[in-house]
Amino acid sequence: MSLSPEAIATLSHVTTATITTVLLKKGLRNVWMRGARPLRPGQKRLVGPAFTLRFVPAREDLATPESWSSPISTRTAIEAMPAGCIAVVDAMGVKDAGIFGDILCARMIKRGVTALITDGVVRDVEGVLGTGLQVWCDGFAAPPSVAGLTFVGWGEPIGCGGVAVFPNDVVVADQDGAVLIPQAMLDHVLAEAPEQERMEAWIVEEVNKGAVLPGLYPMNAETKARYAASKK
């Protein structure tokens, strides 16, 4: 799946908070990936289709430095990442083994990967920051992935931060974290989220003018009429 430039532009101007509200109104409550926080303060909002990777608990006969040369390895997975994707990694919330370091992140930049999102941690943090790759994770740790995890594959459904992520679901990440948009809900979000942003901006203006919240947020019939008139 490739996102159109128009879809990317629209979602780049919509906060993850707004997206969660829009999806909540459609019954989707579990779309925010727990533990995935911006590694660098001030990272800009990014949008892309999910490229999924999955770790399981470490098993001593499989989680070895030699496994890094295996056909099923993070190295091979990175070579399969298409430009523009967001790598979403299920690290099971493990915080004492860094899944990717500076060399892997540098290669992802060369591949044109938009961002890395994980419920785990990275290592070589200064080097990772130096690559320029935008990362949302749960911190950093010195030990490598095989100290606590076994890499098992890519391009399959995963759980990241308690959220079910399927390949090519749409991911939006900003200062509030990372949010998933199911493929089937993309058109709805593209249609509804910009209006939600406009409405909330108008409400903020009213609050700044001294308006009280009851009847304003949420809007009663009178407020809805005033808002509708303001758009004409």
Short mmCIF file of C-alpha atoms in Angstrom, two decimals:
data_model
loop_
_atom_site.label_atom_id
_atom_site.label_comp_id
_atom_site.label_asym_id
_atom_site.label_seq_id
_atom_site.Cartn_x
_atom_site.Cartn_y
_atom_site.Cartn_z
CA MET A 1 0.00 0.00 0.00
CA SER A 2 1.23 3.47 -0.84
CA LEU A 3 -0.38 6.57 0.56
CA SER A 4 -1.26 9.36 -1.84
CA PRO A 5 0.52 12.69 -1.37
CA GLU A 6 -2.89 14.21 -0.61
CA ALA A 7 -3.56 11.70 2.18
CA ILE A 8 -0.13 12.29 3.69
CA ALA A 9 -0.62 16.07 3.52
CA THR A 10 -4.02 15.83 5.22
CA LEU A 11 -2.82 13.56 8.02
CA SER A 12 0.30 15.66 8.53
CA HIS A 13 -1.98 18.48 9.68
CA VAL A 14 -4.12 16.36 12.01
CA THR A 15 -3.01 15.53 15.55
CA THR A 16 -2.96 12.00 16.89
CA ALA A 17 -5.32 13.24 19.60
CA THR A 18 -7.86 14.21 16.93
CA ILE A 19 -7.45 10.87 15.16
CA THR A 20 -8.16 8.96 18.38
CA THR A 21 -11.33 11.03 18.87
CA VAL A 22 -12.52 10.39 15.31
CA LEU A 23 -11.89 6.65 15.65
CA LEU A 24 -13.47 6.54 19.12
CA LYS A 25 -16.70 7.86 17.58
CA LYS A 26 -16.61 4.81 15.28
CA GLY A 27 -16.07 2.44 18.21
CA LEU A 28 -12.28 1.99 17.98
CA ARG A 29 -10.78 2.58 21.43
CA ASN A 30 -7.42 0.81 21.21
CA VAL A 31 -5.31 2.55 18.55
CA TRP A 32 -2.62 4.39 20.60
CA MET A 33 0.61 2.40 20.97
CA ARG A 34 1.71 2.35 24.58
CA GLY A 35 5.36 3.06 25.26
CA ALA A 36 6.10 4.58 21.85
CA ARG A 37 7.31 8.07 22.72
CA PRO A 38 9.44 10.44 20.63
CA LEU A 39 13.12 9.74 21.19
CA ARG A 40 14.01 13.35 20.38
CA PRO A 41 11.83 16.24 21.65
CA GLY A 42 10.25 18.23 18.85
CA GLN A 43 10.05 15.46 16.27
CA LYS A 44 7.64 16.52 13.54
CA ARG A 45 4.42 14.64 12.81
CA LEU A 46 5.04 11.77 10.39
CA VAL A 47 2.70 9.54 8.39
CA GLY A 48 3.24 6.25 6.59
CA PRO A 49 2.06 2.68 5.98
CA ALA A 50 3.17 0.15 8.58
CA PHE A 51 5.98 -2.29 7.83
CA THR A 52 5.74 -4.78 10.68
CA LEU A 53 8.51 -6.68 12.48
CA ARG A 54 8.16 -9.12 15.38
CA PHE A 55 10.32 -10.33 18.25
CA VAL A 56 9.51 -13.12 20.73
CA PRO A 57 11.25 -13.90 24.05
CA ALA A 58 14.91 -14.81 23.80
CA ARG A 59 15.73 -18.48 23.36
CA GLU A 60 19.37 -19.29 23.88
CA ASP A 61 19.79 -21.53 20.82
CA LEU A 62 18.30 -18.87 18.53
CA ALA A 63 19.07 -15.48 20.05
CA THR A 64 22.81 -15.41 19.33
CA PRO A 65 25.16 -12.97 17.59
CA GLU A 66 25.35 -15.55 14.77
CA SER A 67 21.63 -15.07 14.15
CA TRP A 68 22.36 -11.60 12.79
CA SER A 69 23.65 -13.34 9.62
CA SER A 70 20.54 -15.51 9.27
CA PRO A 71 18.13 -15.05 6.34
CA ILE A 72 15.53 -14.26 9.01
CA SER A 73 17.17 -11.29 10.67
CA THR A 74 16.58 -7.62 11.27
CA ARG A 75 19.25 -6.96 8.66
CA THR A 76 17.33 -8.83 5.97
CA ALA A 77 14.05 -7.24 7.05
CA ILE A 78 15.49 -3.75 6.62
CA GLU A 79 16.40 -4.58 3.02
CA ALA A 80 12.72 -5.37 2.39
CA MET A 81 11.45 -2.04 3.75
CA PRO A 82 9.95 0.13 1.01
CA ALA A 83 10.63 3.85 0.88
CA GLY A 84 8.07 5.87 2.79
CA CYS A 85 7.08 3.10 5.19
CA ILE A 86 7.07 3.34 8.97
CA ALA A 87 8.75 0.36 10.63
CA VAL A 88 6.54 -0.81 13.50
CA VAL A 89 8.29 -3.30 15.77
CA ASP A 90 6.74 -5.62 18.32
CA ALA A 91 9.42 -5.87 21.01
CA MET A 92 6.99 -7.10 23.68
CA GLY A 93 7.72 -4.03 25.79
CA VAL A 94 11.20 -5.35 26.67
CA LYS A 95 13.30 -2.48 27.99
CA ASP A 96 16.68 -4.08 28.65
CA ALA A 97 17.65 -5.06 25.09
CA GLY A 98 17.95 -2.53 22.27
CA ILE A 99 16.29 -3.79 19.11
CA PHE A 100 18.09 -1.46 16.66
CA GLY A 101 21.26 0.60 16.90
CA ASP A 102 22.94 3.30 14.87
CA ILE A 103 24.11 1.10 11.96
CA LEU A 104 20.67 -0.38 11.33
CA CYS A 105 19.02 3.01 11.64
CA ALA A 106 21.54 4.51 9.23
CA ARG A 107 20.64 1.85 6.68
CA MET A 108 16.94 2.59 7.17
CA ILE A 109 17.62 6.22 6.31
CA LYS A 110 19.33 5.08 3.09
CA ARG A 111 16.29 2.92 2.32
CA GLY A 112 14.02 5.96 2.64
CA VAL A 113 12.20 4.68 5.73
CA THR A 114 10.10 7.42 7.32
CA ALA A 115 10.32 6.40 10.97
CA LEU A 116 10.81 3.62 13.50
CA ILE A 117 8.12 2.91 16.09
CA THR A 118 8.42 0.28 18.81
CA ASP A 119 7.18 -0.59 22.27
CA GLY A 120 10.77 -1.58 23.05
CA VAL A 121 14.02 0.38 23.19
CA VAL A 122 16.98 1.27 20.97
CA ARG A 123 20.72 1.18 21.67
CA ASP A 124 23.66 3.38 20.61
CA VAL A 125 21.30 6.26 21.26
CA GLU A 126 23.74 9.03 20.34
CA GLY A 127 24.46 7.32 17.05
CA VAL A 128 20.77 6.70 16.39
CA LEU A 129 20.06 10.39 16.94
CA GLY A 130 22.93 11.20 14.62
CA THR A 131 21.38 9.22 11.75
CA GLY A 132 18.42 11.58 11.64
CA LEU A 133 15.92 8.70 11.70
CA GLN A 134 12.82 9.72 13.62
CA VAL A 135 12.19 7.18 16.39
CA TRP A 136 9.30 6.59 18.78
CA CYS A 137 10.26 4.07 21.48
CA ASP A 138 10.23 3.36 25.21
CA GLY A 139 13.79 4.49 25.90
CA PHE A 140 17.23 3.03 25.35
CA ALA A 141 19.52 0.31 26.68
CA ALA A 142 23.09 -0.82 26.02
CA PRO A 143 22.59 -4.61 25.52
CA PRO A 144 21.76 -5.88 22.01
CA SER A 145 18.44 -7.43 21.04
CA VAL A 146 19.66 -11.02 21.48
CA ALA A 147 20.21 -10.33 25.19
CA GLY A 148 16.46 -10.45 25.65
CA LEU A 149 14.67 -11.10 22.36
CA THR A 150 14.54 -13.42 19.35
CA PHE A 151 13.70 -11.90 15.97
CA VAL A 152 11.21 -14.08 14.10
CA GLY A 153 9.89 -12.24 11.07
CA TRP A 154 8.32 -9.34 9.26
CA GLY A 155 5.31 -8.52 7.14
CA GLU A 156 2.74 -10.14 9.44
CA PRO A 157 0.21 -8.95 12.03
CA ILE A 158 1.85 -7.90 15.29
CA GLY A 159 0.99 -6.35 18.63
CA CYS A 160 2.84 -3.13 19.36
CA GLY A 161 2.16 -1.36 22.62
CA GLY A 162 -1.03 -3.37 23.04
CA VAL A 163 -2.37 -2.44 19.59
CA ALA A 164 -3.00 -4.90 16.76
CA VAL A 165 -1.03 -3.70 13.74
CA PHE A 166 -1.47 -5.24 10.30
CA PRO A 167 0.94 -4.63 7.42
CA ASN A 168 0.02 -1.44 5.54
CA ASP A 169 -2.23 -0.06 8.26
CA VAL A 170 -1.62 3.69 8.40
CA VAL A 171 0.46 5.10 11.25
CA VAL A 172 0.58 8.72 12.40
CA ALA A 173 3.11 9.72 15.06
CA ASP A 174 3.64 13.05 16.82
CA GLN A 175 4.48 14.41 20.27
CA ASP A 176 1.52 12.51 21.79
CA GLY A 177 2.82 9.18 20.49
CA ALA A 178 1.86 6.83 17.66
CA VAL A 179 -1.66 6.05 16.49
CA LEU A 180 -2.86 3.39 14.08
CA ILE A 181 -5.54 3.93 11.43
CA PRO A 182 -6.92 0.64 10.05
CA GLN A 183 -6.87 0.60 6.25
CA ALA A 184 -10.65 0.28 6.14
CA MET A 185 -11.02 3.46 8.23
CA LEU A 186 -8.61 5.67 6.29
CA ASP A 187 -11.18 7.39 4.07
CA HIS A 188 -13.38 8.12 7.08
CA VAL A 189 -10.49 9.68 9.00
CA LEU A 190 -9.43 11.73 5.97
CA ALA A 191 -12.97 13.06 5.68
CA GLU A 192 -13.73 13.69 9.35
CA ALA A 193 -10.44 14.62 11.03
CA PRO A 194 -9.87 18.01 9.33
CA GLU A 195 -13.38 19.12 10.31
CA GLN A 196 -12.77 17.97 13.89
CA GLU A 197 -9.61 20.11 13.94
CA ARG A 198 -11.49 23.16 12.58
CA MET A 199 -14.27 22.73 15.12
CA GLU A 200 -11.88 22.44 18.06
CA ALA A 201 -9.88 25.47 16.88
CA TRP A 202 -13.11 27.48 16.85
CA ILE A 203 -13.94 26.23 20.37
CA VAL A 204 -10.50 27.35 21.60
CA GLU A 205 -11.16 30.80 20.14
CA GLU A 206 -14.46 30.94 22.03
CA VAL A 207 -12.75 29.89 25.27
CA ASN A 208 -10.14 32.60 24.77
CA LYS A 209 -12.98 35.11 24.42
CA GLY A 210 -14.30 34.05 27.82
CA ALA A 211 -16.97 31.49 26.87
CA VAL A 212 -17.91 28.89 29.51
CA LEU A 213 -17.58 25.20 28.70
CA PRO A 214 -21.13 23.91 29.33
CA GLY A 215 -22.93 24.07 26.00
CA LEU A 216 -19.68 24.84 24.18
CA TYR A 217 -17.69 21.64 24.65
CA PRO A 218 -19.55 19.54 23.70
CA MET A 219 -21.68 21.86 21.63
CA ASN A 220 -25.39 22.28 22.27
CA ALA A 221 -27.79 23.17 19.46
CA GLU A 222 -27.27 26.93 19.82
CA THR A 223 -23.47 26.60 19.72
CA LYS A 224 -23.67 24.29 16.71
CA ALA A 225 -25.69 26.91 14.91
CA ARG A 226 -23.15 29.64 15.73
CA TYR A 227 -20.33 27.41 14.57
CA ALA A 228 -22.13 26.63 11.31
CA ALA A 229 -22.70 30.34 10.73
CA SER A 230 -19.00 31.05 11.33
CA LYS A 231 -18.06 28.85 8.37
CA LYS A 232 -20.18 30.77 5.88
#
